[in-house]
mmCIF file of C-alpha atoms in Angstrom:
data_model
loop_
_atom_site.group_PDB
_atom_site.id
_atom_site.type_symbol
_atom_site.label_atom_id
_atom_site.label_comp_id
_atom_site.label_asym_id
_atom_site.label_seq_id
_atom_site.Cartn_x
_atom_site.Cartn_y
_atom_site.Cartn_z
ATOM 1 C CA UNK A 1 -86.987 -44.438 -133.204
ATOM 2 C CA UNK A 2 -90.417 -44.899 -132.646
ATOM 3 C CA UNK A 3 -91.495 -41.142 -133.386
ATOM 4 C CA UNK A 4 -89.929 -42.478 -137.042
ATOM 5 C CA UNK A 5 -91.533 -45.023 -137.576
ATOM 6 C CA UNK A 6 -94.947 -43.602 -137.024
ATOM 7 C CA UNK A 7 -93.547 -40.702 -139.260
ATOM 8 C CA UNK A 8 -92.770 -42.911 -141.680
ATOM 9 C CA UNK A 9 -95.926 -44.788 -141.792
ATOM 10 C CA UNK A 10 -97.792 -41.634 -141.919
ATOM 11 C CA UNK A 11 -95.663 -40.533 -144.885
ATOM 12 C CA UNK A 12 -96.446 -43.767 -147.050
ATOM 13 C CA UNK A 13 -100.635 -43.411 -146.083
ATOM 14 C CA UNK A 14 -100.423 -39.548 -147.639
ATOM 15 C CA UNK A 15 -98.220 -40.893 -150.633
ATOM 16 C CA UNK A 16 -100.941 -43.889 -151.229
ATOM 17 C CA UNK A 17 -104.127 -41.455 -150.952
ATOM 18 C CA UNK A 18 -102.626 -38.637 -152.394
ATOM 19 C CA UNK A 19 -101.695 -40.050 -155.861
ATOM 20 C CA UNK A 20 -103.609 -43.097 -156.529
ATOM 21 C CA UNK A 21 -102.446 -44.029 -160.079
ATOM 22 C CA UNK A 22 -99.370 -44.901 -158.423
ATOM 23 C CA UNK A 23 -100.157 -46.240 -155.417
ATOM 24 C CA UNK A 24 -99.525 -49.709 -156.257
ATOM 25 C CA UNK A 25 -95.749 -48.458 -157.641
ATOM 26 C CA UNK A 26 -95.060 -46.806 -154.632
ATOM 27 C CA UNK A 27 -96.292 -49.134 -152.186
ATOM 28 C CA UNK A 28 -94.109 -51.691 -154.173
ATOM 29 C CA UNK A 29 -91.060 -49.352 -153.128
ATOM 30 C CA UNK A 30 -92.107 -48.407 -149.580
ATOM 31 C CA UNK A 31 -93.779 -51.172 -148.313
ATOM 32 C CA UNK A 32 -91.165 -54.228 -147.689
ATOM 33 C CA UNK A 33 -88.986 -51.532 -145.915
ATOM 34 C CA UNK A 34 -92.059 -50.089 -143.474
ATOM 35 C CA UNK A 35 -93.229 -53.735 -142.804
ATOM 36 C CA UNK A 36 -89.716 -54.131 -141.659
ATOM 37 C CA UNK A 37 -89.839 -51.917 -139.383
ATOM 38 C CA UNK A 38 -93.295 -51.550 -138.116
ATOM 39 C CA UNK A 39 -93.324 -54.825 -136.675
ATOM 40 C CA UNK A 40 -91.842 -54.657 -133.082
ATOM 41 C CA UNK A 41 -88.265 -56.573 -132.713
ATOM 42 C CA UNK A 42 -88.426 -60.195 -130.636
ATOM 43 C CA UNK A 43 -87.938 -59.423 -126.960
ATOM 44 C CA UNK A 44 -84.593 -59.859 -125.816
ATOM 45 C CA UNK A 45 -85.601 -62.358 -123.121
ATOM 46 C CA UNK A 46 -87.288 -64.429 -126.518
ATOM 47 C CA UNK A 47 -83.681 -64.732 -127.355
ATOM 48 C CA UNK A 48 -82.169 -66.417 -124.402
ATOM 49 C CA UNK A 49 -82.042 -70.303 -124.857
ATOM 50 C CA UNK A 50 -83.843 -71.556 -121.658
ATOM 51 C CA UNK A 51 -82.301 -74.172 -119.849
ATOM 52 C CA UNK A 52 -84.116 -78.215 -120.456
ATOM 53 C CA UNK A 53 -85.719 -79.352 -117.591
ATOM 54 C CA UNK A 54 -82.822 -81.638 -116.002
ATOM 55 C CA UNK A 55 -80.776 -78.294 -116.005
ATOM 56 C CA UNK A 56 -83.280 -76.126 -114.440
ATOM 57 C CA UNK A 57 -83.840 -79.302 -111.487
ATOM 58 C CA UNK A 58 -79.815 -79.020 -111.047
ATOM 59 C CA UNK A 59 -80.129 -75.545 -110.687
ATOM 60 C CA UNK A 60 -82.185 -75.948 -107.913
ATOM 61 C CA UNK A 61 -80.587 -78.772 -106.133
ATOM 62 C CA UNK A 62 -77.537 -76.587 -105.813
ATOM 63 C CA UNK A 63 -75.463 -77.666 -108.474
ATOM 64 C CA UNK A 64 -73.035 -75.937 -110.567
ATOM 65 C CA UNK A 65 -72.666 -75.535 -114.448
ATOM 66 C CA UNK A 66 -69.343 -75.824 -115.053
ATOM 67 C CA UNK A 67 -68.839 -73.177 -117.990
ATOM 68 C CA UNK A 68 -70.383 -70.811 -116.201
ATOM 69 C CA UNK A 69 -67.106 -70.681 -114.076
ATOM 70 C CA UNK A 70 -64.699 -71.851 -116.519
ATOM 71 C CA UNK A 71 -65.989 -71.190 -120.289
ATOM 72 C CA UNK A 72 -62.917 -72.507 -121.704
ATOM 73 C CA UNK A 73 -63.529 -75.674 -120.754
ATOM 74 C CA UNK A 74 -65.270 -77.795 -123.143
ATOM 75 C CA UNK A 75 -67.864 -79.909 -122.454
ATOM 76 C CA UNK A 76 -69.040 -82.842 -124.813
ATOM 77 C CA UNK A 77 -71.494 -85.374 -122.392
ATOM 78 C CA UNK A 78 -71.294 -89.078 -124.087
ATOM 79 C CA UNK A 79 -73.939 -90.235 -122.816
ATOM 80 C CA UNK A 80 -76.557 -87.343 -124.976
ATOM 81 C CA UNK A 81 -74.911 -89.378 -128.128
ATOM 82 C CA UNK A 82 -75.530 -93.109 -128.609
ATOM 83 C CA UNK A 83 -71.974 -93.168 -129.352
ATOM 84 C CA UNK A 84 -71.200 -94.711 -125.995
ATOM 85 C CA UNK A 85 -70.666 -98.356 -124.402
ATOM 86 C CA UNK A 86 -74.370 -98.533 -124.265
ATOM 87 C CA UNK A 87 -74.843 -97.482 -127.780
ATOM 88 C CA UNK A 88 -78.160 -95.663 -126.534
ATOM 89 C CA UNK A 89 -79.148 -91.708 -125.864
ATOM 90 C CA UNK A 90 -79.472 -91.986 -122.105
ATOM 91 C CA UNK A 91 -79.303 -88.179 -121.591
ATOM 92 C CA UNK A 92 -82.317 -86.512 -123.591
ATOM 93 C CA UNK A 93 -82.699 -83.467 -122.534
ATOM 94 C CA UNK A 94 -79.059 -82.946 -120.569
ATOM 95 C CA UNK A 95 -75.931 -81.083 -122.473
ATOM 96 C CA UNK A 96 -74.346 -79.449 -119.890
ATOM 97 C CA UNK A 97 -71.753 -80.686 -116.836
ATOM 98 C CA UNK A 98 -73.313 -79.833 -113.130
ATOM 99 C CA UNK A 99 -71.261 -80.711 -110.068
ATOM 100 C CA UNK A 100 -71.249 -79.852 -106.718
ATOM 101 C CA UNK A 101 -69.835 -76.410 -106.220
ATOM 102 C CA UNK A 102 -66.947 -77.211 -104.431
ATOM 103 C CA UNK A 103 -65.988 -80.060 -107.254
ATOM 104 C CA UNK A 104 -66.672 -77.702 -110.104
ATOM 105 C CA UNK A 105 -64.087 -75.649 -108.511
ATOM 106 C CA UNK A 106 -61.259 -78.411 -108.243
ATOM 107 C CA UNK A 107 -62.405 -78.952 -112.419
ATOM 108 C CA UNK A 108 -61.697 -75.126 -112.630
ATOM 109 C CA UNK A 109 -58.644 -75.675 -110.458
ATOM 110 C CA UNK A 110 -57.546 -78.728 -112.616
ATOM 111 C CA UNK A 111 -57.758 -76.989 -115.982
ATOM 112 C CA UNK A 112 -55.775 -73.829 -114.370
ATOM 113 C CA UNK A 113 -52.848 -76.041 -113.855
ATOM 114 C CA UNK A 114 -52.891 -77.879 -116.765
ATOM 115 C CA UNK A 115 -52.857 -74.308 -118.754
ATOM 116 C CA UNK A 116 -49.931 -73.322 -116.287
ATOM 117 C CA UNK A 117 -47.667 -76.431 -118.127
ATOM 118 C CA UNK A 118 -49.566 -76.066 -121.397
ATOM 119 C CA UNK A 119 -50.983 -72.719 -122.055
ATOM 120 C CA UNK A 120 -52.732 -73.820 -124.692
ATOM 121 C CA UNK A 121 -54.188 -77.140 -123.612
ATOM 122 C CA UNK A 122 -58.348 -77.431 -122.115
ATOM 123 C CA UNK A 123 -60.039 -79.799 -120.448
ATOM 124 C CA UNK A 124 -63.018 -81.651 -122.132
ATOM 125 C CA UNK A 125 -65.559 -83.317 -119.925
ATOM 126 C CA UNK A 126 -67.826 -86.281 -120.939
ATOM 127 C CA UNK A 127 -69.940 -86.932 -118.263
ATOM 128 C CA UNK A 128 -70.473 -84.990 -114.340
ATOM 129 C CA UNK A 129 -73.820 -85.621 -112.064
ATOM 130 C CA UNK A 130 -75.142 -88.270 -113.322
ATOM 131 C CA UNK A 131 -79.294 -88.893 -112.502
ATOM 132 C CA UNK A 132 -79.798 -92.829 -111.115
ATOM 133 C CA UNK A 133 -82.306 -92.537 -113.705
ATOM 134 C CA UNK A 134 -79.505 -93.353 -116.362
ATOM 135 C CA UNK A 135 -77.609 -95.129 -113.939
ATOM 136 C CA UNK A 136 -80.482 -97.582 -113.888
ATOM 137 C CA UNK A 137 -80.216 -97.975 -117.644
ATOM 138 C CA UNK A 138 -76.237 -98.659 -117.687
ATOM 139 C CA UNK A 139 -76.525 -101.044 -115.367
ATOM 140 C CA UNK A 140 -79.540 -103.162 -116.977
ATOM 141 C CA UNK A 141 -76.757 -102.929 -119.833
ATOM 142 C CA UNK A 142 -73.861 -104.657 -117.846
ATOM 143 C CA UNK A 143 -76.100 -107.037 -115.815
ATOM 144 C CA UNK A 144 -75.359 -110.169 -116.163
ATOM 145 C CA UNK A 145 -72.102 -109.696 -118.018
ATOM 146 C CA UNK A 146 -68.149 -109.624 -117.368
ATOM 147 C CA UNK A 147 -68.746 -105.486 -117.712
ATOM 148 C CA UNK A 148 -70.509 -105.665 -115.036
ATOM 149 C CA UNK A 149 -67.640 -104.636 -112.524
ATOM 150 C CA UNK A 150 -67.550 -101.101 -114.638
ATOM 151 C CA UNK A 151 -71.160 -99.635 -113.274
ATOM 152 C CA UNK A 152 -72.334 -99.018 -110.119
ATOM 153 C CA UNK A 153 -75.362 -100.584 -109.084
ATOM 154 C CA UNK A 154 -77.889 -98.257 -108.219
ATOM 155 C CA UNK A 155 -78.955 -100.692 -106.180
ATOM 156 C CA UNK A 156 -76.604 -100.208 -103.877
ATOM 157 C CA UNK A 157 -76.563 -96.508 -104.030
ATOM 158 C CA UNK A 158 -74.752 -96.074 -107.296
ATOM 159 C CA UNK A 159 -71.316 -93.812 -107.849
ATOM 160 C CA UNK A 160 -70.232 -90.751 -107.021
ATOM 161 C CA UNK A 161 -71.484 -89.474 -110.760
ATOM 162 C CA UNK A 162 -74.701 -89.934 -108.821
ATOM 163 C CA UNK A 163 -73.908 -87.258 -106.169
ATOM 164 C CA UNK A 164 -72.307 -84.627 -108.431
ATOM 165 C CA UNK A 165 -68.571 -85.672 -107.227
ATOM 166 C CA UNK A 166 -66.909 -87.220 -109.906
ATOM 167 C CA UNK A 167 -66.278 -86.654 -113.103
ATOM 168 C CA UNK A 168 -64.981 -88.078 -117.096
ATOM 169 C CA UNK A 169 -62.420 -86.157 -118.435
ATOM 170 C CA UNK A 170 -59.250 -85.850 -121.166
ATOM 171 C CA UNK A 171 -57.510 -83.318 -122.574
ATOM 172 C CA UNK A 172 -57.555 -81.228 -125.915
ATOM 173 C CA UNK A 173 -54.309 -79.868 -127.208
ATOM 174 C CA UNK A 174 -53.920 -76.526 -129.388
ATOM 175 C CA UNK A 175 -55.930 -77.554 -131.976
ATOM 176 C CA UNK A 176 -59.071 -79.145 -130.116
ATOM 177 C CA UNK A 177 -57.448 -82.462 -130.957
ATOM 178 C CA UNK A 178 -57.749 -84.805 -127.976
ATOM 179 C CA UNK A 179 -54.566 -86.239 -126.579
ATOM 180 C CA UNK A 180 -54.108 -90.103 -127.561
ATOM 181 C CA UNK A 181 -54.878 -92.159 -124.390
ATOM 182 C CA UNK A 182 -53.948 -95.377 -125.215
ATOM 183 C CA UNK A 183 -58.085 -95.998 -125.721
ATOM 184 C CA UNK A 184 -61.270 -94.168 -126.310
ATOM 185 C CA UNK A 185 -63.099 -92.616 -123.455
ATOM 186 C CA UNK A 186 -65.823 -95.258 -122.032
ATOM 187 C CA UNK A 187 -63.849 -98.252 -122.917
ATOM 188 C CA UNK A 188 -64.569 -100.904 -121.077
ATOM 189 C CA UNK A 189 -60.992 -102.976 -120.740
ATOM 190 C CA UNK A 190 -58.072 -103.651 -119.234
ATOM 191 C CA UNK A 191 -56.557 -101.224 -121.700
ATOM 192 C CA UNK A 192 -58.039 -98.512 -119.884
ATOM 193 C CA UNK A 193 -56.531 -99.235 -116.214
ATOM 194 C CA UNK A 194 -54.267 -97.296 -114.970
ATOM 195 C CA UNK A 195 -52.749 -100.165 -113.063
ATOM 196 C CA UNK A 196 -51.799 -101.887 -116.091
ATOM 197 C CA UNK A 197 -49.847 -98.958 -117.910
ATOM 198 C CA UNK A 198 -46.238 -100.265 -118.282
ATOM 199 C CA UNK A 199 -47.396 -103.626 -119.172
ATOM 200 C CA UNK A 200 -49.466 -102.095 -121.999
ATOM 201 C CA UNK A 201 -46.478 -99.987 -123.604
ATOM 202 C CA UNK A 202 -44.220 -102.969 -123.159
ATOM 203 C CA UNK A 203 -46.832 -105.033 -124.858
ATOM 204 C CA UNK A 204 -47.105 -102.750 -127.523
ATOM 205 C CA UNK A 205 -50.981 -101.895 -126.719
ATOM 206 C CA UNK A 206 -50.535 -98.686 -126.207
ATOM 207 C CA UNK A 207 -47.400 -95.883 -126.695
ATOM 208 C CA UNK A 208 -45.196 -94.257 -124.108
ATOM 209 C CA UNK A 209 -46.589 -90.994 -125.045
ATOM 210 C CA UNK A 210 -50.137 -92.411 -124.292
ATOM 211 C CA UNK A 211 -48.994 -93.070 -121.034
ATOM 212 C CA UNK A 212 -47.310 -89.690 -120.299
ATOM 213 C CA UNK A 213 -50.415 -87.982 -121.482
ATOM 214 C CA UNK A 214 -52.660 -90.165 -119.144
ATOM 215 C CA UNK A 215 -50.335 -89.306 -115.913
ATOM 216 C CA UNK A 216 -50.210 -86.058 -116.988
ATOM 217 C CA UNK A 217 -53.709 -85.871 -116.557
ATOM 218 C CA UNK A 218 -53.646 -87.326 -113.371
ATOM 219 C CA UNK A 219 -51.251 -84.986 -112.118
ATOM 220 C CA UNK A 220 -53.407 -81.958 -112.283
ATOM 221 C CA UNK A 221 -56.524 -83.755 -111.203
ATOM 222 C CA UNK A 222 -55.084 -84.993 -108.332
ATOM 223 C CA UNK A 223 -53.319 -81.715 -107.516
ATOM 224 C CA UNK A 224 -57.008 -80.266 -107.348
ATOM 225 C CA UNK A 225 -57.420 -82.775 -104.875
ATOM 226 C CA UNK A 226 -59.637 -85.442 -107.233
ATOM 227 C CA UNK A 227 -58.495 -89.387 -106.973
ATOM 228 C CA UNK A 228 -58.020 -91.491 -109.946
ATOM 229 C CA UNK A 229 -60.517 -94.417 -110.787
ATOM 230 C CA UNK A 230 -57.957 -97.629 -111.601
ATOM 231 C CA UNK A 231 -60.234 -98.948 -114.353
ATOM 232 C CA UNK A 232 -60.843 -95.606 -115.869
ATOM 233 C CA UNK A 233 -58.131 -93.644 -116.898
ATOM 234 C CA UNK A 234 -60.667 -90.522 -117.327
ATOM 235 C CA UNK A 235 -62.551 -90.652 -114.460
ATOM 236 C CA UNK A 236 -62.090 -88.951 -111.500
ATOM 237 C CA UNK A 237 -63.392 -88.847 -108.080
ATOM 238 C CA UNK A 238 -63.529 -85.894 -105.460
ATOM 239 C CA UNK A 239 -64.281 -88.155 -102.216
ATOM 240 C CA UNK A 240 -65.030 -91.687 -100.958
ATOM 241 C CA UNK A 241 -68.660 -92.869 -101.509
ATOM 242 C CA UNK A 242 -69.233 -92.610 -97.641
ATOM 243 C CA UNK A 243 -68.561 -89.172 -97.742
ATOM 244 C CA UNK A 244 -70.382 -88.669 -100.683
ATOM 245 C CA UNK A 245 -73.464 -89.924 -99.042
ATOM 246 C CA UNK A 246 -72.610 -88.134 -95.645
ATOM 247 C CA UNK A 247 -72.020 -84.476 -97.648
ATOM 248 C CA UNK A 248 -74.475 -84.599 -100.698
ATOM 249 C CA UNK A 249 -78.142 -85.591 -102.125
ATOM 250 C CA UNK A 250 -78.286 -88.589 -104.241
ATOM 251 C CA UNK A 251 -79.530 -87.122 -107.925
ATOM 252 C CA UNK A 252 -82.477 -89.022 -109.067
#
């Protein structure tokens, strides 16, 4: 290829000299093609999206991307929109879900057996490690408030978001449609506890198939071996905060 592109060149210099009272005709034919193709292409490694910063520090501390085990699980953080309880960006540089690795494998696991009863259903993840960086800024949010009881204080060590061992998650049907939950993801209410399920159908808050599509989530997150949150009907914990601070590094 690159003998014929030299040739090439070559060819268009002898045309140019060679008959100059149509050089500027023939140049107009030959040129936008050459210039094409004299100019070396982009290397391939210019073509590679690099990873933001955050990424590249999780990468490091040992945690795992989730798609890059499971790529048909979506992944949709709320907290990179303002769309979220605190109505602010708090991740600006994060897109992507890093766990621990043996956590990203329960989500892997957890998505397997929801595609075992529902070939055709994902999992969609809003929020994994967390950094007490944005911890810090959820709780200055809830301070002070009845919300309060919804975020961990970093003060006192903060979640298990905070050690890459939990995780917010739903479901998307056939379609990429997300199931109906009875509420949106990151509401902050007693229409989100689980504890409260039967009493919200009865009451009308919410539908019997709401609540069947909540406890079917719980069933395969559980059966990866995660624990339901009682407030939060999408978020999920692998372990107990001592362990988490026995087995893991707190994410600043």
């Amino acid at each position: 290829m690159r003998n014929l592109i030299h040739l090439s060149f070559l060819l268009f210099v002898l045309l140019s000299c060679g008959n100059k009272s149509n050089s500027i005709g023939k140049a107009a034919e030959i040129l936008p093609t050459q210039v094409d193709t004299i100019f070396l292409p982009v290397p391939v490694e210019k073509l590679i999206i690099e990873k933001s910063p955050t990424a590249q520090r999780f990468d490091s501390l040992g945690l795992v991307d989730i798609q890059e085990l499971d790529s048909t699980i979506v992944v949709q953080l709320m907290y990179a929109f303002p769309d979220n309880f605190t109505g602010e960006i708090l991740y600006d540089d994060l897109k992507e879900a890093y766990l621990q690795p043996e956590v990203a494998e329960a989500v892997v696991k957890a998505n397997r057996l929801l595609k075992e009863k529902h070939p055709d259903y994902r999992l969609i993840i809003y929020d994994a490690t967390r950094p007490m960086s944005a911890q810090q800024k959820m709780w200055d949010v809830v301070k002070g408030t009845s919300k309060y009881i919804y975020v961990s204080n970093p003060a006192r060590g903060g979640g298990l978001h905070n050690y890459g061992a939990a995780v917010d998650v739903s479901i998307l049907d056939s379609r990429g449609i997300l199931l109906p939950m009875g509420t949106e993801v990151d509401h902050l209410g007693p229409e989100a506890h689980i504890t409260q399920e039967e009493q919200l159908v009865r009451k009308g808050v919410m539908t019997e198939q709401e609540r069947q599509n909540r406890i079917l989530l719980r069933e395969v997150m559980r059966k990866a071996g995660f624990k339901a949150l009682h407030s939060e009907w999408w978020h999920f914990n692998f372990c107990s905060r001592k362990e988490a601070r026995q087995r893991y590094k707190l994410i600043e």
